[in-house]
Amino acid sequence: MSEQALMATVCQQLVANYSWLPPEQVADVVQVAYARFAECRVREFVPLLVERRARSELAEIGVPGG
């Protein structure tokens, strides 16, 4: 599976997990996290690292009514 396909899957999963947030906002967080790893030469773990960073940032946004 290509890195782009993995990133699309990560984004879809996060949109589902953070359904109270606008999908565009989640996608923006994922894109910003992905950009942080643009210069990494070893790409194998980039999708996992992006997912972790995006989850952390989305968790800071909070939950509805929280």
PDB file of C-alpha atoms in Angstrom:
ATOM      1  CA  MET A   1       0.000   0.000   0.000  1.00  0.00           C
ATOM      2  CA  SER A   2       1.388   3.412  -0.907  1.00  0.00           C
ATOM      3  CA  GLU A   3       2.097   6.117   1.644  1.00  0.00           C
ATOM      4  CA  GLN A   4      -0.671   8.258   0.129  1.00  0.00           C
ATOM      5  CA  ALA A   5      -3.182   5.413   0.511  1.00  0.00           C
ATOM      6  CA  LEU A   6      -2.095   4.870   4.112  1.00  0.00           C
ATOM      7  CA  MET A   7      -2.470   8.581   4.822  1.00  0.00           C
ATOM      8  CA  ALA A   8      -5.970   8.562   3.333  1.00  0.00           C
ATOM      9  CA  THR A   9      -6.841   5.648   5.617  1.00  0.00           C
ATOM     10  CA  VAL A  10      -5.411   7.471   8.640  1.00  0.00           C
ATOM     11  CA  CYS A  11      -7.474  10.536   7.783  1.00  0.00           C
ATOM     12  CA  GLN A  12     -10.666   8.504   7.316  1.00  0.00           C
ATOM     13  CA  GLN A  13     -10.157   6.752  10.657  1.00  0.00           C
ATOM     14  CA  LEU A  14      -9.572  10.014  12.474  1.00  0.00           C
ATOM     15  CA  VAL A  15     -12.600  11.634  10.844  1.00  0.00           C
ATOM     16  CA  ALA A  16     -14.681   8.694  12.111  1.00  0.00           C
ATOM     17  CA  ASN A  17     -13.119   8.809  15.593  1.00  0.00           C
ATOM     18  CA  TYR A  18     -13.571  12.575  15.921  1.00  0.00           C
ATOM     19  CA  SER A  19     -16.975  12.745  14.265  1.00  0.00           C
ATOM     20  CA  TRP A  20     -18.042  15.825  16.242  1.00  0.00           C
ATOM     21  CA  LEU A  21     -15.353  17.838  14.469  1.00  0.00           C
ATOM     22  CA  PRO A  22     -15.739  18.992  10.877  1.00  0.00           C
ATOM     23  CA  PRO A  23     -13.957  16.534   8.547  1.00  0.00           C
ATOM     24  CA  GLU A  24     -12.056  19.454   7.026  1.00  0.00           C
ATOM     25  CA  GLN A  25     -10.623  20.363  10.427  1.00  0.00           C
ATOM     26  CA  VAL A  26      -9.461  16.790  11.024  1.00  0.00           C
ATOM     27  CA  ALA A  27      -7.945  16.649   7.539  1.00  0.00           C
ATOM     28  CA  ASP A  28      -6.114  19.930   8.186  1.00  0.00           C
ATOM     29  CA  VAL A  29      -4.628  18.549  11.418  1.00  0.00           C
ATOM     30  CA  VAL A  30      -3.505  15.428   9.549  1.00  0.00           C
ATOM     31  CA  GLN A  31      -1.939  17.523   6.772  1.00  0.00           C
ATOM     32  CA  VAL A  32      -0.029  19.682   9.256  1.00  0.00           C
ATOM     33  CA  ALA A  33       1.218  16.579  11.068  1.00  0.00           C
ATOM     34  CA  TYR A  34       2.199  14.998   7.745  1.00  0.00           C
ATOM     35  CA  ALA A  35       4.120  18.106   6.714  1.00  0.00           C
ATOM     36  CA  ARG A  36       6.286  17.792   9.824  1.00  0.00           C
ATOM     37  CA  PHE A  37       7.683  14.542   8.433  1.00  0.00           C
ATOM     38  CA  ALA A  38       8.249  15.770   4.873  1.00  0.00           C
ATOM     39  CA  GLU A  39      12.025  15.649   5.183  1.00  0.00           C
ATOM     40  CA  CYS A  40      12.231  12.189   6.769  1.00  0.00           C
ATOM     41  CA  ARG A  41      14.304   9.849   4.672  1.00  0.00           C
ATOM     42  CA  VAL A  42      12.922   6.693   6.277  1.00  0.00           C
ATOM     43  CA  ARG A  43       9.257   6.744   5.268  1.00  0.00           C
ATOM     44  CA  GLU A  44       8.096   3.398   6.641  1.00  0.00           C
ATOM     45  CA  PHE A  45       6.713   4.750   9.911  1.00  0.00           C
ATOM     46  CA  VAL A  46       5.519   8.158   8.721  1.00  0.00           C
ATOM     47  CA  PRO A  47       1.794   7.211   8.622  1.00  0.00           C
ATOM     48  CA  LEU A  48       1.979   5.859  12.187  1.00  0.00           C
ATOM     49  CA  LEU A  49       3.826   8.928  13.433  1.00  0.00           C
ATOM     50  CA  VAL A  50       1.376  11.239  11.683  1.00  0.00           C
ATOM     51  CA  GLU A  51      -1.565   9.389  13.219  1.00  0.00           C
ATOM     52  CA  ARG A  52      -0.090   9.676  16.718  1.00  0.00           C
ATOM     53  CA  ARG A  53       0.671  13.379  16.359  1.00  0.00           C
ATOM     54  CA  ALA A  54      -2.751  14.131  14.852  1.00  0.00           C
ATOM     55  CA  ARG A  55      -4.537  12.168  17.598  1.00  0.00           C
ATOM     56  CA  SER A  56      -2.620  14.110  20.213  1.00  0.00           C
ATOM     57  CA  GLU A  57      -3.528  17.436  18.637  1.00  0.00           C
ATOM     58  CA  LEU A  58      -7.168  16.431  18.151  1.00  0.00           C
ATOM     59  CA  ALA A  59      -7.376  15.282  21.777  1.00  0.00           C
ATOM     60  CA  GLU A  60      -6.321  18.776  22.847  1.00  0.00           C
ATOM     61  CA  ILE A  61      -9.313  20.168  20.992  1.00  0.00           C
ATOM     62  CA  GLY A  62     -11.482  18.100  23.315  1.00  0.00           C
ATOM     63  CA  VAL A  63     -14.772  16.321  23.161  1.00  0.00           C
ATOM     64  CA  PRO A  64     -18.220  17.839  22.749  1.00  0.00           C
ATOM     65  CA  GLY A  65     -19.654  19.003  26.048  1.00  0.00           C
ATOM     66  CA  GLY A  66     -16.266  18.370  27.708  1.00  0.00           C
TER      67      GLY A  66
END
